[in-house]
Amino acid sequence: IYVPQDQRLFSSIDEALGHRCRYSRQEILDELSGAGFDVEYVEDFNRFGVLGWWWNGKVLKRRTLSRVQMKLFNAMIPVLRHVDRILPWRGLGLLVVGRKR
């Protein structure tokens, strides 16, 4: 599954997308364990995206990202794929793989 990460980033964009919260790594692990899953893999996803999410959702209070921003971000993905891993902060979301017990 993919879940949004870090409640401090919860913003107007999350509200527009219908997110009820953003999870910490431990919160999603606890929820999945409580639902009968063994977590096999967890990875931070889209560290670079945190900057745009914070700027647009928290500072500018936008409810959407512009087409220009999305096109620019998508064009940068081949480079960001390599850079994303070395950024020192958490990702915008978590990719989690679990197996039902």
PDB file of C-alpha atoms in Angstrom:
ATOM      1  CA  ILE A   1       0.000   0.000   0.000  1.00  0.00           C
ATOM      2  CA  TYR A   2       0.965   3.636  -0.275  1.00  0.00           C
ATOM      3  CA  VAL A   3       0.116   5.927   2.626  1.00  0.00           C
ATOM      4  CA  PRO A   4       0.817   9.634   3.115  1.00  0.00           C
ATOM      5  CA  GLN A   5       3.524  10.216   5.726  1.00  0.00           C
ATOM      6  CA  ASP A   6       4.161  12.788   8.474  1.00  0.00           C
ATOM      7  CA  GLN A   7       1.167  14.484  10.090  1.00  0.00           C
ATOM      8  CA  ARG A   8       3.106  17.784  10.165  1.00  0.00           C
ATOM      9  CA  LEU A   9       2.644  17.910   6.372  1.00  0.00           C
ATOM     10  CA  PHE A  10      -1.154  17.548   6.578  1.00  0.00           C
ATOM     11  CA  SER A  11      -2.515  20.421   4.512  1.00  0.00           C
ATOM     12  CA  SER A  12      -5.295  21.765   2.341  1.00  0.00           C
ATOM     13  CA  ILE A  13      -4.161  19.388  -0.416  1.00  0.00           C
ATOM     14  CA  ASP A  14      -4.661  16.380   1.873  1.00  0.00           C
ATOM     15  CA  GLU A  15      -8.127  17.640   2.742  1.00  0.00           C
ATOM     16  CA  ALA A  16      -8.981  18.032  -0.952  1.00  0.00           C
ATOM     17  CA  LEU A  17      -7.797  14.455  -1.585  1.00  0.00           C
ATOM     18  CA  GLY A  18      -9.896  13.106   1.275  1.00  0.00           C
ATOM     19  CA  HIS A  19      -6.980  12.065   3.484  1.00  0.00           C
ATOM     20  CA  ARG A  20      -8.009  11.697   7.128  1.00  0.00           C
ATOM     21  CA  CYS A  21      -4.426  11.766   8.369  1.00  0.00           C
ATOM     22  CA  ARG A  22      -0.792  11.264   7.460  1.00  0.00           C
ATOM     23  CA  TYR A  23       0.951   8.329   9.109  1.00  0.00           C
ATOM     24  CA  SER A  24       4.237   7.917  10.906  1.00  0.00           C
ATOM     25  CA  ARG A  25       6.170   4.774  10.054  1.00  0.00           C
ATOM     26  CA  GLN A  26       5.313   3.296  13.470  1.00  0.00           C
ATOM     27  CA  GLU A  27       1.593   4.125  13.159  1.00  0.00           C
ATOM     28  CA  ILE A  28       1.187   2.250   9.866  1.00  0.00           C
ATOM     29  CA  LEU A  29       3.213  -0.698  11.172  1.00  0.00           C
ATOM     30  CA  ASP A  30       0.985  -0.861  14.262  1.00  0.00           C
ATOM     31  CA  GLU A  31      -2.223  -0.589  12.206  1.00  0.00           C
ATOM     32  CA  LEU A  32      -1.176  -3.331   9.806  1.00  0.00           C
ATOM     33  CA  SER A  33      -0.031  -5.590  12.633  1.00  0.00           C
ATOM     34  CA  GLY A  34      -3.336  -5.013  14.431  1.00  0.00           C
ATOM     35  CA  ALA A  35      -5.184  -5.956  11.238  1.00  0.00           C
ATOM     36  CA  GLY A  36      -3.325  -9.275  11.034  1.00  0.00           C
ATOM     37  CA  PHE A  37      -0.482  -8.440   8.655  1.00  0.00           C
ATOM     38  CA  ASP A  38       3.235  -9.096   8.920  1.00  0.00           C
ATOM     39  CA  VAL A  39       5.079  -6.179   7.347  1.00  0.00           C
ATOM     40  CA  GLU A  40       7.734  -7.353   4.905  1.00  0.00           C
ATOM     41  CA  TYR A  41       8.922  -4.079   3.412  1.00  0.00           C
ATOM     42  CA  VAL A  42       8.703  -0.333   4.163  1.00  0.00           C
ATOM     43  CA  GLU A  43      10.257   2.419   2.088  1.00  0.00           C
ATOM     44  CA  ASP A  44      10.118   6.199   2.166  1.00  0.00           C
ATOM     45  CA  PHE A  45       8.767   7.454  -1.145  1.00  0.00           C
ATOM     46  CA  ASN A  46       9.158  10.831  -2.847  1.00  0.00           C
ATOM     47  CA  ARG A  47      11.391  12.798  -0.512  1.00  0.00           C
ATOM     48  CA  PHE A  48      11.797  15.555  -3.080  1.00  0.00           C
ATOM     49  CA  GLY A  49       8.017  16.012  -3.280  1.00  0.00           C
ATOM     50  CA  VAL A  50       7.903  17.131   0.364  1.00  0.00           C
ATOM     51  CA  LEU A  51       9.170  20.569  -0.651  1.00  0.00           C
ATOM     52  CA  GLY A  52       6.385  21.253  -3.153  1.00  0.00           C
ATOM     53  CA  TRP A  53       3.719  19.707  -0.915  1.00  0.00           C
ATOM     54  CA  TRP A  54       4.740  21.892   2.013  1.00  0.00           C
ATOM     55  CA  TRP A  55       4.966  25.063  -0.103  1.00  0.00           C
ATOM     56  CA  ASN A  56       1.662  24.579  -1.910  1.00  0.00           C
ATOM     57  CA  GLY A  57      -0.408  23.066   0.905  1.00  0.00           C
ATOM     58  CA  LYS A  58       0.938  24.664   4.074  1.00  0.00           C
ATOM     59  CA  VAL A  59       2.233  28.043   2.890  1.00  0.00           C
ATOM     60  CA  LEU A  60       0.006  28.900  -0.090  1.00  0.00           C
ATOM     61  CA  LYS A  61      -3.017  26.869   1.175  1.00  0.00           C
ATOM     62  CA  ARG A  62      -3.726  25.536  -2.299  1.00  0.00           C
ATOM     63  CA  ARG A  63      -6.005  22.555  -2.758  1.00  0.00           C
ATOM     64  CA  THR A  64      -4.365  21.359  -5.974  1.00  0.00           C
ATOM     65  CA  LEU A  65      -0.980  21.377  -7.654  1.00  0.00           C
ATOM     66  CA  SER A  66      -0.778  23.282 -10.925  1.00  0.00           C
ATOM     67  CA  ARG A  67      -0.334  21.549 -14.277  1.00  0.00           C
ATOM     68  CA  VAL A  68       2.938  23.375 -14.792  1.00  0.00           C
ATOM     69  CA  GLN A  69       4.271  22.138 -11.460  1.00  0.00           C
ATOM     70  CA  MET A  70       3.225  18.565 -12.207  1.00  0.00           C
ATOM     71  CA  LYS A  71       4.764  18.644 -15.699  1.00  0.00           C
ATOM     72  CA  LEU A  72       8.009  20.046 -14.302  1.00  0.00           C
ATOM     73  CA  PHE A  73       8.082  17.432 -11.542  1.00  0.00           C
ATOM     74  CA  ASN A  74       7.373  14.605 -14.001  1.00  0.00           C
ATOM     75  CA  ALA A  75      10.117  15.832 -16.327  1.00  0.00           C
ATOM     76  CA  MET A  76      12.571  15.750 -13.419  1.00  0.00           C
ATOM     77  CA  ILE A  77      11.749  12.177 -12.331  1.00  0.00           C
ATOM     78  CA  PRO A  78      14.670  10.490 -14.156  1.00  0.00           C
ATOM     79  CA  VAL A  79      17.127  12.629 -12.159  1.00  0.00           C
ATOM     80  CA  LEU A  80      15.098  12.677  -8.944  1.00  0.00           C
ATOM     81  CA  ARG A  81      15.025   8.877  -8.862  1.00  0.00           C
ATOM     82  CA  HIS A  82      18.724   8.932  -8.039  1.00  0.00           C
ATOM     83  CA  VAL A  83      18.759  12.051  -5.863  1.00  0.00           C
ATOM     84  CA  ASP A  84      15.700  11.099  -3.792  1.00  0.00           C
ATOM     85  CA  ARG A  85      17.529   8.312  -1.954  1.00  0.00           C
ATOM     86  CA  ILE A  86      20.185  10.616  -0.546  1.00  0.00           C
ATOM     87  CA  LEU A  87      17.925  13.410   0.716  1.00  0.00           C
ATOM     88  CA  PRO A  88      18.096  13.494   4.539  1.00  0.00           C
ATOM     89  CA  TRP A  89      14.374  13.876   5.340  1.00  0.00           C
ATOM     90  CA  ARG A  90      11.392  11.523   5.289  1.00  0.00           C
ATOM     91  CA  GLY A  91       9.414  10.949   2.117  1.00  0.00           C
ATOM     92  CA  LEU A  92       6.004  12.345   1.285  1.00  0.00           C
ATOM     93  CA  GLY A  93       4.631   8.836   1.654  1.00  0.00           C
ATOM     94  CA  LEU A  94       5.450   5.275   2.597  1.00  0.00           C
ATOM     95  CA  LEU A  95       5.335   2.200   0.410  1.00  0.00           C
ATOM     96  CA  VAL A  96       4.460  -0.773   2.597  1.00  0.00           C
ATOM     97  CA  VAL A  97       4.190  -4.466   1.735  1.00  0.00           C
ATOM     98  CA  GLY A  98       2.455  -6.754   4.193  1.00  0.00           C
ATOM     99  CA  ARG A  99       1.424 -10.390   4.167  1.00  0.00           C
ATOM    100  CA  LYS A 100      -1.762 -11.614   5.855  1.00  0.00           C
ATOM    101  CA  ARG A 101      -0.996 -13.964   8.747  1.00  0.00           C
TER     102      ARG A 101
END
